Amino acid sequence: MRLATRFFASHSGVVALSLCIVFFLAYGGVRRIYQQQARLHQVQQLSDFTLAAKESMIQHEDVAVLNFMRSALKNPDLACAAYYNPATGVRLVLPENLQKGFFPAAEGGPESPVLRLLPDGERLVQWTSAVGSPDGMPGRVWLAYSQSALERELGEQTKVWAQLGLEAGAAALVIGLLLSLGLGRQLAAPLRKIRDGTHLVRSGKLDSLVEVRRKDEIGDLARDFNAMVTQLKELDEMKRDFISGVTHDLGTPLHAIRSAINFLQAGDAGPLTEKQSEYLLMVSNSTANLTSFINNLLTTARIEAAKVDPYPEPVDVHAHVKELVDLYRPQAAEKGLKLTLTRKSNYLSLVADVTMFRQIVLNLLSNALKFTPRGEVEILLSEEDGNFVLEVRDTGIGIDPSHQRLVFDKFYRVHQSSGSPARQGSGLGLTIVKGLAEAHGGRITVESALGAGSTFKVVLPKQPARF
Ligand SMILES: Nc1ncnc2c1ncn2[C@@H]1O[C@H](COP(=O)(O)OP(=O)(O)O)[C@@H](O)[C@H]1O
Ligand SMILES: [Mg+2]
């Protein structure tokens, strides 16, 4: 999951959760307030009822209490009101249809209402209170509220708050999500810049400084990154200067050694014994290796300094490649490898620097032979989308995907156990192939799997645009 997405997801989760908690707390609070109000109202009504009953008992007539009951019952929450006067034996229950079913018990007081269940299943909250009388026979009044009606009213009253809460919550959620989206992007953007910078540095572009002007830890990271890149660039320049200096300095004495060897081998300094010839051959081979290494270093230095200057001319690709393949046939035969050259079209045209083209083929071919213990090496020449294509396929050791991009780096060799073929190279071959292909406006790609062989594919424009 990307950083911005992860931040957005967790942030919106927190926002939604806090909103839910706040909503339920607020809703619960509002409900409690309304419940308390209703309770206060019921207590007040009971005390008014008690007063009316007392009045009736003093006056020995029930009109006052009956009137009170009738008007009280206009409140839809009140399911029943009852009155009992022991002095006269008057027992009043309203509404009248409840007279049979409702036989009020004397439980509960003004402080603690009790729950009653009527035969028809209706639940009532019953309040009762004794009514003091001057003749010492206390009466009693009852008020019973319908619980479902009370609930309904409570629901009505809190509905508007719930609605309001939901609307405010939705608005807060949207704002929260937008904020977290913005914040996530703001956090991820500079990191993305640093990542892109890292990729550029990774591909060798050492002047890729990132522009992040922030005063927080991300800003610190960007500044450290820039300082690191600057240092790397300085080091790289130092290394390049050093290598090119040393290489040039080695060239002259090597040339002298080479001439001396030629001189000796030609017998110009007198006849050589068999042993002397043998040693001289070893010196000659080692000198050739050293010369080729130095030439590779020089080519790499030129590629890095963008000083490769191809001399374009029409290339008889098949003839050149065949010549190189023939050169390597004995080596292939010695390892028991099948070496084939196939051209997919009879006429292949290419305008390129012949020496560089040969160097590309030579490096790929020598790698294929070097890293293939058994099986075959195949070279394919073809055209694709108006470009010239050279493919070198082998059934060799292959390259792990994690190394495939790196093999084109200077001095990079896939680490293998000692004595294995990779130990014998300098790690410059593919760097040179890539540099030369790119100098022609072309490219190189590799497809490979460990143990299943590799295919290196070079695509060159048949006629480079800038020539
Ligand atoms: N055909 C191939 N099969 C397997 N590995 C290869 C092949 N070609 C190149 N490699 C890997 O890429 C590395 C770099 O190749 P290269 O630049 O030619 O250097 P060198 O040949 O001097 O080792 C090699 O050391 C090897 O690990
Ligand atoms: Mg090589």
Short mmCIF file of C-alpha atoms and ligand atoms in Angstrom, two decimals:
data_model
loop_
_atom_site.label_atom_id
_atom_site.label_comp_id
_atom_site.label_asym_id
_atom_site.label_seq_id
_atom_site.Cartn_x
_atom_site.Cartn_y
_atom_site.Cartn_z
CA MET A 1 0.00 0.00 0.00
CA ARG A 2 1.31 3.45 -0.85
CA LEU A 3 2.22 5.85 1.91
CA ALA A 4 -0.48 8.40 1.03
CA THR A 5 -3.14 5.66 0.79
CA ARG A 6 -2.06 4.13 4.06
CA PHE A 7 -2.09 7.52 5.75
CA PHE A 8 -5.49 8.31 4.24
CA ALA A 9 -6.94 4.97 5.33
CA SER A 10 -5.70 5.13 8.91
CA HIS A 11 -6.54 8.81 9.29
CA SER A 12 -10.06 8.40 7.95
CA GLY A 13 -10.50 5.39 10.22
CA VAL A 14 -9.56 7.48 13.23
CA VAL A 15 -11.83 10.34 12.11
CA ALA A 16 -14.79 7.99 11.59
CA LEU A 17 -14.21 6.24 14.90
CA SER A 18 -13.97 9.50 16.87
CA LEU A 19 -17.10 10.80 15.17
CA CYS A 20 -18.99 7.63 16.10
CA ILE A 21 -17.88 7.91 19.72
CA VAL A 22 -18.78 11.61 19.92
CA PHE A 23 -22.12 10.95 18.23
CA PHE A 24 -23.11 8.16 20.61
CA LEU A 25 -21.99 10.10 23.66
CA ALA A 26 -23.94 13.19 22.56
CA TYR A 27 -26.99 11.16 21.58
CA GLY A 28 -26.94 9.31 24.91
CA GLY A 29 -26.64 12.63 26.76
CA VAL A 30 -29.56 14.20 24.93
CA ARG A 31 -31.69 11.09 25.63
CA ARG A 32 -30.90 11.28 29.31
CA ILE A 33 -31.83 14.94 29.48
CA TYR A 34 -35.22 14.26 27.86
CA GLN A 35 -35.81 11.25 30.11
CA GLN A 36 -35.16 13.35 33.19
CA GLN A 37 -37.47 16.08 31.93
CA ALA A 38 -40.24 13.52 31.40
CA ARG A 39 -39.71 12.11 34.88
CA LEU A 40 -39.88 15.56 36.46
CA HIS A 41 -43.10 16.21 34.60
CA GLN A 42 -44.59 12.92 35.87
CA VAL A 43 -43.61 13.72 39.47
CA GLN A 44 -45.17 17.18 39.11
CA GLN A 45 -48.38 15.71 37.71
CA LEU A 46 -48.55 13.21 40.59
CA SER A 47 -48.19 15.94 43.16
CA ASP A 48 -50.90 18.05 41.42
CA PHE A 49 -53.12 14.95 41.41
CA THR A 50 -52.49 14.40 45.14
CA LEU A 51 -53.48 18.00 45.85
CA ALA A 52 -56.72 17.70 43.84
CA ALA A 53 -57.54 14.42 45.64
CA LYS A 54 -56.94 16.00 49.04
CA GLU A 55 -59.25 18.86 48.10
CA SER A 56 -61.99 16.39 47.09
CA MET A 57 -61.58 14.42 50.31
CA ILE A 58 -61.89 17.57 52.42
CA GLN A 59 -64.96 18.75 50.51
CA HIS A 60 -66.48 15.25 50.48
CA GLU A 61 -67.19 15.39 46.82
CA ASP A 62 -65.34 13.93 43.88
CA VAL A 63 -65.89 16.56 41.15
CA ALA A 64 -62.51 18.27 41.63
CA VAL A 65 -60.55 15.05 41.40
CA LEU A 66 -62.58 13.79 38.44
CA ASN A 67 -61.99 17.03 36.55
CA PHE A 68 -58.29 16.79 37.24
CA MET A 69 -58.20 13.22 35.98
CA ARG A 70 -60.09 14.11 32.79
CA SER A 71 -57.82 17.00 31.94
CA ALA A 72 -54.69 15.01 32.85
CA LEU A 73 -55.71 12.23 30.49
CA LYS A 74 -55.49 14.65 27.58
CA ASN A 75 -51.75 13.96 27.78
CA PRO A 76 -51.39 11.03 25.35
CA ASP A 77 -48.58 9.49 27.42
CA LEU A 78 -50.88 9.00 30.41
CA ALA A 79 -52.61 5.66 30.07
CA CYS A 80 -54.60 5.64 33.29
CA ALA A 81 -55.41 7.69 36.38
CA ALA A 82 -57.06 6.19 39.48
CA TYR A 83 -58.32 7.50 42.82
CA TYR A 84 -59.48 5.76 45.97
CA ASN A 85 -61.22 7.34 48.98
CA PRO A 86 -61.54 4.81 51.86
CA ALA A 87 -63.83 7.16 53.83
CA THR A 88 -66.53 7.09 51.15
CA GLY A 89 -65.44 3.91 49.37
CA VAL A 90 -65.26 5.82 46.06
CA ARG A 91 -63.02 4.16 43.54
CA LEU A 92 -62.43 6.04 40.25
CA VAL A 93 -60.50 4.64 37.29
CA LEU A 94 -60.15 6.50 33.98
CA PRO A 95 -60.42 5.70 31.18
CA GLU A 96 -63.43 3.61 31.97
CA ASN A 97 -62.48 0.66 29.79
CA LEU A 98 -59.58 0.03 32.14
CA GLN A 99 -61.77 -0.27 35.22
CA LYS A 100 -61.78 -4.04 35.05
CA GLY A 101 -58.24 -4.68 33.90
CA PHE A 102 -56.60 -2.02 35.95
CA PHE A 103 -56.68 -2.85 39.57
CA PRO A 104 -54.07 -0.50 40.91
CA ALA A 105 -51.77 -2.00 43.47
CA ALA A 106 -50.40 0.25 46.13
CA GLU A 107 -46.82 -0.39 45.20
CA GLY A 108 -44.26 2.24 44.36
CA GLY A 109 -44.04 5.77 45.55
CA PRO A 110 -43.35 9.18 44.08
CA GLU A 111 -39.65 8.42 44.09
CA SER A 112 -39.78 4.95 42.59
CA PRO A 113 -42.31 4.15 39.91
CA VAL A 114 -42.99 0.46 39.25
CA LEU A 115 -43.51 -1.32 35.95
CA ARG A 116 -46.86 -3.01 35.42
CA LEU A 117 -47.92 -5.33 32.65
CA LEU A 118 -51.55 -5.19 31.59
CA PRO A 119 -53.35 -8.32 30.36
CA ASP A 120 -53.25 -6.93 26.79
CA GLY A 121 -49.46 -6.81 26.99
CA GLU A 122 -49.18 -3.08 27.45
CA ARG A 123 -46.38 -1.97 29.77
CA LEU A 124 -47.17 0.82 32.20
CA VAL A 125 -44.97 2.96 34.39
CA GLN A 126 -47.02 3.38 37.53
CA TRP A 127 -46.67 6.16 40.09
CA THR A 128 -48.72 6.28 43.28
CA SER A 129 -49.00 8.48 46.30
CA ALA A 130 -50.96 8.45 49.53
CA VAL A 131 -53.35 11.34 50.12
CA GLY A 132 -53.49 12.55 53.72
CA SER A 133 -56.98 13.31 55.03
CA PRO A 134 -58.20 15.18 58.10
CA ASP A 135 -60.25 12.19 59.36
CA GLY A 136 -57.18 9.93 59.51
CA MET A 137 -58.19 7.58 56.64
CA PRO A 138 -55.61 8.31 53.92
CA GLY A 139 -56.66 7.95 50.32
CA ARG A 140 -54.49 7.05 47.33
CA VAL A 141 -53.96 8.21 43.76
CA TRP A 142 -52.30 6.41 40.82
CA LEU A 143 -50.94 7.62 37.54
CA ALA A 144 -49.86 5.10 34.95
CA TYR A 145 -47.98 6.14 31.84
CA SER A 146 -47.77 4.01 28.73
CA GLN A 147 -44.14 3.02 28.30
CA SER A 148 -44.41 2.69 24.54
CA ALA A 149 -45.94 6.17 24.28
CA LEU A 150 -43.14 7.56 26.45
CA GLU A 151 -40.56 5.83 24.26
CA ARG A 152 -42.24 7.16 21.13
CA GLU A 153 -42.17 10.69 22.44
CA LEU A 154 -38.57 10.35 23.50
CA GLY A 155 -37.78 9.05 20.02
CA GLU A 156 -39.58 12.05 18.47
CA GLN A 157 -37.69 14.49 20.63
CA THR A 158 -34.26 12.96 20.05
CA LYS A 159 -34.85 12.35 16.36
CA VAL A 160 -34.12 15.90 15.41
CA TRP A 161 -30.89 15.81 17.42
CA ALA A 162 -29.89 12.52 15.84
CA GLN A 163 -30.54 14.01 12.41
CA LEU A 164 -28.53 17.09 13.24
CA GLY A 165 -25.74 14.94 14.67
CA LEU A 166 -25.65 12.76 11.57
CA GLU A 167 -25.50 15.77 9.26
CA ALA A 168 -22.78 17.43 11.28
CA GLY A 169 -20.93 14.09 11.48
CA ALA A 170 -21.14 13.58 7.72
CA ALA A 171 -19.84 17.10 7.11
CA ALA A 172 -17.02 16.57 9.62
CA LEU A 173 -16.20 13.23 8.01
CA VAL A 174 -15.96 14.73 4.53
CA ILE A 175 -13.80 17.59 5.79
CA GLY A 176 -11.66 15.11 7.76
CA LEU A 177 -11.22 12.88 4.70
CA LEU A 178 -10.28 15.81 2.49
CA LEU A 179 -7.82 17.03 5.11
CA SER A 180 -6.24 13.61 5.49
CA LEU A 181 -6.05 13.24 1.72
CA GLY A 182 -4.27 16.58 1.44
CA LEU A 183 -2.02 15.83 4.38
CA GLY A 184 -1.14 12.37 3.03
CA ARG A 185 -0.22 13.86 -0.33
CA GLN A 186 1.75 16.63 1.30
CA LEU A 187 3.74 14.03 3.24
CA ALA A 188 4.23 11.67 0.32
CA ALA A 189 5.13 14.25 -2.37
CA PRO A 190 8.62 15.15 -1.08
CA LEU A 191 9.33 11.48 -0.33
CA ARG A 192 8.39 10.68 -3.91
CA LYS A 193 10.81 13.36 -5.12
CA ILE A 194 13.58 11.82 -3.04
CA ARG A 195 12.71 8.37 -4.37
CA ASP A 196 12.83 9.63 -7.98
CA GLY A 197 16.14 11.30 -7.17
CA THR A 198 17.45 8.00 -5.82
CA HIS A 199 16.43 6.26 -9.04
CA LEU A 200 18.25 8.89 -11.09
CA VAL A 201 21.36 8.58 -8.94
CA ARG A 202 21.05 4.82 -9.23
CA SER A 203 21.10 5.13 -13.03
CA GLY A 204 24.26 7.20 -12.82
CA LYS A 205 22.84 10.73 -13.06
CA LEU A 206 24.78 12.27 -10.24
CA ASP A 207 23.51 15.81 -10.66
CA SER A 208 19.98 14.90 -9.57
CA LEU A 209 19.52 17.01 -6.48
CA VAL A 210 16.01 17.12 -5.04
CA GLU A 211 14.21 20.36 -4.33
CA VAL A 212 12.47 20.02 -1.00
CA ARG A 213 12.15 23.14 1.09
CA ARG A 214 10.81 21.91 4.40
CA LYS A 215 11.96 22.42 7.91
CA ASP A 216 10.90 19.04 9.26
CA GLU A 217 12.49 15.59 9.23
CA ILE A 218 11.62 15.10 5.56
CA GLY A 219 13.46 18.34 4.76
CA ASP A 220 16.45 17.01 6.73
CA LEU A 221 16.30 13.79 4.76
CA ALA A 222 16.27 15.71 1.46
CA ARG A 223 19.22 17.87 2.54
CA ASP A 224 21.15 14.78 3.63
CA PHE A 225 20.29 13.13 0.33
CA ASN A 226 21.57 16.14 -1.63
CA ALA A 227 24.76 16.27 0.43
CA MET A 228 25.27 12.56 -0.20
CA VAL A 229 24.73 12.96 -3.96
CA THR A 230 27.18 15.87 -4.10
CA GLN A 231 29.77 13.80 -2.27
CA LEU A 232 29.15 10.86 -4.56
CA LYS A 233 29.61 13.08 -7.58
CA GLU A 234 32.90 14.42 -6.27
CA LEU A 235 34.08 10.89 -5.54
CA ASP A 236 32.99 9.73 -8.97
CA GLU A 237 34.86 12.57 -10.66
CA MET A 238 37.95 11.81 -8.59
CA LYS A 239 37.72 8.16 -9.51
CA ARG A 240 37.23 8.96 -13.17
CA ASP A 241 40.21 11.33 -13.23
CA PHE A 242 42.32 8.77 -11.43
CA ILE A 243 41.40 5.92 -13.76
CA SER A 244 41.89 7.91 -16.92
CA GLY A 245 45.22 9.25 -15.63
CA VAL A 246 46.49 5.81 -14.69
CA THR A 247 45.20 4.29 -17.91
CA HIS A 248 46.99 6.81 -20.05
CA ASP A 249 50.15 6.38 -18.04
CA LEU A 250 49.99 2.61 -18.43
CA GLY A 251 49.45 2.81 -22.17
CA THR A 252 52.96 4.06 -23.05
CA PRO A 253 54.99 1.43 -21.16
CA LEU A 254 52.65 -1.30 -22.37
CA HIS A 255 53.20 -0.21 -25.92
CA ALA A 256 56.96 -0.44 -25.33
CA ILE A 257 56.61 -3.94 -23.84
CA ARG A 258 54.48 -5.01 -26.79
CA SER A 259 57.11 -3.78 -29.28
CA ALA A 260 59.88 -5.52 -27.39
CA ILE A 261 57.95 -8.79 -27.36
CA ASN A 262 57.32 -8.54 -31.09
CA PHE A 263 60.99 -7.78 -31.60
CA LEU A 264 62.06 -10.83 -29.58
CA GLN A 265 59.45 -13.13 -31.15
CA ALA A 266 60.54 -12.14 -34.64
CA GLY A 267 64.02 -13.38 -33.68
CA ASP A 268 65.53 -9.95 -34.28
CA ALA A 269 67.59 -10.33 -31.09
CA GLY A 270 68.87 -13.75 -31.96
CA PRO A 271 67.32 -17.22 -31.90
CA LEU A 272 65.19 -18.23 -28.86
CA THR A 273 65.27 -21.54 -27.06
CA GLU A 274 62.01 -23.48 -26.74
CA LYS A 275 61.64 -22.52 -23.08
CA GLN A 276 62.31 -18.84 -23.90
CA SER A 277 59.64 -18.92 -26.61
CA GLU A 278 57.21 -20.51 -24.20
CA TYR A 279 57.78 -17.85 -21.53
CA LEU A 280 57.67 -15.13 -24.12
CA LEU A 281 54.29 -16.40 -25.28
CA MET A 282 52.99 -16.19 -21.68
CA VAL A 283 54.26 -12.63 -21.38
CA SER A 284 52.70 -11.83 -24.72
CA ASN A 285 49.29 -13.23 -23.71
CA SER A 286 49.30 -11.42 -20.38
CA THR A 287 50.28 -8.20 -22.10
CA ALA A 288 47.41 -8.68 -24.54
CA ASN A 289 44.99 -9.17 -21.63
CA LEU A 290 46.31 -6.09 -19.88
CA THR A 291 46.07 -4.06 -23.07
CA SER A 292 42.50 -5.14 -23.61
CA PHE A 293 41.62 -4.28 -20.01
CA ILE A 294 43.17 -0.84 -20.38
CA ASN A 295 41.38 -0.32 -23.68
CA ASN A 296 38.13 -1.26 -21.96
CA LEU A 297 38.84 1.23 -19.20
CA LEU A 298 39.53 3.92 -21.77
CA THR A 299 36.34 3.15 -23.66
CA THR A 300 34.36 3.26 -20.41
CA ALA A 301 35.93 6.59 -19.52
CA ARG A 302 35.02 7.94 -22.95
CA ILE A 303 31.46 6.65 -22.62
CA GLU A 304 31.11 8.30 -19.21
CA ALA A 305 32.45 11.57 -20.51
CA ALA A 306 29.98 11.27 -23.42
CA LYS A 307 32.93 11.38 -25.79
CA VAL A 308 32.04 8.33 -27.87
CA ASP A 309 32.01 9.47 -31.46
CA PRO A 310 30.80 6.75 -33.81
CA TYR A 311 32.02 6.89 -37.41
CA PRO A 312 28.97 5.71 -39.35
CA GLU A 313 29.28 3.61 -42.47
CA PRO A 314 27.20 0.85 -44.03
CA VAL A 315 27.98 -2.41 -42.22
CA ASP A 316 27.81 -5.85 -43.78
CA VAL A 317 26.45 -7.21 -40.53
CA HIS A 318 26.25 -10.86 -41.50
CA ALA A 319 29.83 -10.97 -42.75
CA HIS A 320 31.19 -9.28 -39.63
CA VAL A 321 29.22 -11.38 -37.20
CA LYS A 322 30.10 -14.58 -39.08
CA GLU A 323 33.76 -13.69 -38.89
CA LEU A 324 33.55 -13.19 -35.13
CA VAL A 325 31.53 -16.38 -34.66
CA ASP A 326 34.14 -18.32 -36.63
CA LEU A 327 36.80 -16.81 -34.43
CA TYR A 328 35.06 -18.29 -31.38
CA ARG A 329 34.23 -21.68 -32.91
CA PRO A 330 37.29 -23.46 -31.55
CA GLN A 331 36.52 -22.20 -28.02
CA ALA A 332 32.91 -23.37 -28.34
CA ALA A 333 34.00 -26.74 -29.66
CA GLU A 334 36.43 -27.14 -26.80
CA LYS A 335 33.56 -26.69 -24.31
CA GLY A 336 31.29 -28.91 -26.39
CA LEU A 337 28.86 -26.03 -27.10
CA LYS A 338 26.75 -25.69 -30.20
CA LEU A 339 27.31 -22.27 -31.75
CA THR A 340 24.89 -21.06 -34.42
CA LEU A 341 24.34 -17.88 -36.39
CA THR A 342 20.88 -17.29 -37.88
CA ARG A 343 19.64 -14.38 -39.90
CA LYS A 344 15.92 -13.95 -40.15
CA SER A 345 16.09 -11.82 -43.27
CA ASN A 346 18.49 -12.12 -46.18
CA TYR A 347 19.10 -8.47 -46.52
CA LEU A 348 20.00 -6.65 -43.34
CA SER A 349 21.09 -3.08 -43.55
CA LEU A 350 22.80 -1.10 -40.84
CA VAL A 351 24.71 2.13 -40.80
CA ALA A 352 26.97 2.20 -37.76
CA ASP A 353 30.53 2.39 -36.54
CA VAL A 354 31.99 -0.95 -37.64
CA THR A 355 34.56 -1.19 -34.84
CA MET A 356 31.97 -0.43 -32.21
CA PHE A 357 29.49 -2.86 -33.76
CA ARG A 358 32.13 -5.61 -33.66
CA GLN A 359 32.93 -4.74 -30.07
CA ILE A 360 29.25 -5.13 -29.14
CA VAL A 361 29.04 -8.56 -30.81
CA LEU A 362 32.35 -9.66 -29.39
CA ASN A 363 31.49 -8.78 -25.81
CA LEU A 364 28.08 -10.47 -25.91
CA LEU A 365 29.42 -13.53 -27.65
CA SER A 366 32.34 -13.94 -25.26
CA ASN A 367 29.98 -13.56 -22.27
CA ALA A 368 27.58 -16.15 -23.67
CA LEU A 369 30.41 -18.64 -24.18
CA LYS A 370 31.94 -17.83 -20.81
CA PHE A 371 28.73 -18.30 -18.81
CA THR A 372 27.41 -21.38 -20.64
CA PRO A 373 28.81 -24.66 -19.37
CA ARG A 374 26.71 -26.83 -21.70
CA GLY A 375 24.09 -26.51 -24.39
CA GLU A 376 24.19 -23.88 -27.08
CA VAL A 377 24.81 -20.28 -27.96
CA GLU A 378 22.76 -18.78 -30.73
CA ILE A 379 23.12 -15.45 -32.48
CA LEU A 380 20.10 -14.09 -34.30
CA LEU A 381 20.11 -11.17 -36.70
CA SER A 382 16.79 -9.62 -37.64
CA GLU A 383 14.82 -6.45 -38.15
CA GLU A 384 12.01 -5.16 -36.00
CA ASP A 385 9.98 -1.96 -36.48
CA GLY A 386 12.57 -0.65 -38.89
CA ASN A 387 15.45 -1.30 -36.49
CA PHE A 388 18.30 -3.72 -36.67
CA VAL A 389 18.17 -6.37 -33.92
CA LEU A 390 20.99 -8.52 -32.62
CA GLU A 391 20.12 -11.26 -30.15
CA VAL A 392 22.60 -13.43 -28.30
CA ARG A 393 20.93 -16.39 -26.63
CA ASP A 394 22.54 -18.97 -24.43
CA THR A 395 21.49 -21.92 -22.30
CA GLY A 396 23.92 -20.95 -19.56
CA ILE A 397 23.81 -20.16 -15.85
CA GLY A 398 21.38 -17.25 -16.27
CA ILE A 399 21.10 -14.10 -14.18
CA ASP A 400 18.88 -13.65 -11.15
CA PRO A 401 16.21 -10.94 -11.76
CA SER A 402 17.58 -8.82 -8.91
CA HIS A 403 20.93 -8.54 -10.74
CA GLN A 404 19.63 -8.00 -14.24
CA ARG A 405 19.62 -4.22 -14.14
CA LEU A 406 22.96 -4.09 -12.36
CA VAL A 407 24.98 -6.14 -14.85
CA PHE A 408 25.24 -3.03 -17.07
CA ASP A 409 26.93 -1.11 -14.26
CA LYS A 410 30.64 -0.44 -14.34
CA PHE A 411 32.71 -3.25 -12.75
CA TYR A 412 29.58 -5.14 -11.76
CA ARG A 413 29.83 -8.92 -11.78
CA VAL A 414 27.26 -11.22 -10.32
CA HIS A 415 28.86 -12.66 -7.23
CA GLN A 416 29.64 -16.32 -7.67
CA SER A 417 31.76 -18.88 -5.91
CA SER A 418 35.49 -18.59 -6.51
CA GLY A 419 36.79 -20.25 -9.63
CA SER A 420 33.53 -19.66 -11.48
CA PRO A 421 33.67 -17.83 -14.84
CA ALA A 422 32.52 -14.45 -13.47
CA ARG A 423 35.75 -14.19 -11.52
CA GLN A 424 37.69 -13.97 -14.75
CA GLY A 425 36.24 -10.74 -16.09
CA SER A 426 36.52 -7.07 -15.24
CA GLY A 427 32.82 -6.30 -15.28
CA LEU A 428 33.22 -3.67 -18.01
CA GLY A 429 31.96 -5.63 -21.03
CA LEU A 430 28.26 -4.93 -20.67
CA THR A 431 28.86 -1.31 -19.60
CA ILE A 432 30.68 -0.83 -22.89
CA VAL A 433 28.02 -2.63 -24.94
CA LYS A 434 25.32 -0.45 -23.40
CA GLY A 435 27.32 2.76 -23.88
CA LEU A 436 28.12 1.95 -27.50
CA ALA A 437 24.53 0.94 -28.30
CA GLU A 438 23.26 4.16 -26.76
CA ALA A 439 25.84 6.22 -28.62
CA HIS A 440 24.18 4.86 -31.77
CA GLY A 441 20.73 5.80 -30.48
CA GLY A 442 20.00 2.17 -29.63
CA ARG A 443 19.42 0.15 -26.49
CA ILE A 444 20.16 -3.18 -24.86
CA THR A 445 17.86 -5.40 -22.80
CA VAL A 446 18.27 -8.71 -21.07
CA GLU A 447 15.86 -11.53 -20.42
CA SER A 448 17.10 -14.23 -18.16
CA ALA A 449 16.26 -16.67 -15.40
CA LEU A 450 18.67 -18.31 -13.04
CA GLY A 451 19.77 -21.66 -14.48
CA ALA A 452 17.69 -21.20 -17.63
CA GLY A 453 20.03 -19.16 -19.82
CA SER A 454 19.98 -15.55 -20.97
CA THR A 455 19.07 -13.52 -24.02
CA PHE A 456 20.74 -10.17 -24.60
CA LYS A 457 18.99 -8.09 -27.22
CA VAL A 458 20.54 -5.05 -28.86
CA VAL A 459 18.29 -2.82 -30.94
CA LEU A 460 20.02 -0.29 -33.20
CA PRO A 461 18.40 2.18 -35.57
CA LYS A 462 19.26 1.14 -39.10
CA GLN A 463 20.29 4.67 -39.86
CA PRO A 464 20.84 6.71 -36.70
CA ALA A 465 18.89 9.95 -36.83
CA ARG A 466 21.69 12.22 -35.82
CA PHE A 467 24.17 10.99 -38.47
N1 LIG B 1 25.36 -14.55 -20.87
C1 LIG B 1 25.43 -14.39 -19.53
N2 LIG B 1 24.98 -15.36 -18.70
C2 LIG B 1 25.03 -15.19 -17.36
N3 LIG B 1 25.58 -14.12 -16.75
C3 LIG B 1 26.04 -13.13 -17.53
C4 LIG B 1 26.00 -13.21 -18.94
N4 LIG B 1 26.56 -12.09 -19.46
C5 LIG B 1 26.94 -11.34 -18.40
N5 LIG B 1 26.63 -11.96 -17.23
C6 LIG B 1 26.87 -11.47 -15.87
O1 LIG B 1 27.06 -10.06 -15.96
C7 LIG B 1 28.30 -9.70 -15.40
C8 LIG B 1 28.87 -8.53 -16.13
O2 LIG B 1 29.23 -8.89 -17.45
P1 LIG B 1 30.38 -8.09 -18.17
O3 LIG B 1 30.06 -6.64 -18.00
O4 LIG B 1 30.55 -8.59 -19.54
O5 LIG B 1 31.61 -8.41 -17.26
P2 LIG B 1 32.63 -9.63 -17.29
O6 LIG B 1 32.34 -10.41 -18.52
O7 LIG B 1 33.93 -8.95 -17.34
O8 LIG B 1 32.39 -10.35 -16.03
C9 LIG B 1 29.13 -10.95 -15.50
O9 LIG B 1 30.14 -10.98 -14.55
C10 LIG B 1 28.11 -12.04 -15.27
O10 LIG B 1 27.91 -12.21 -13.89
MG MG B 2 32.14 -9.73 -20.38
#
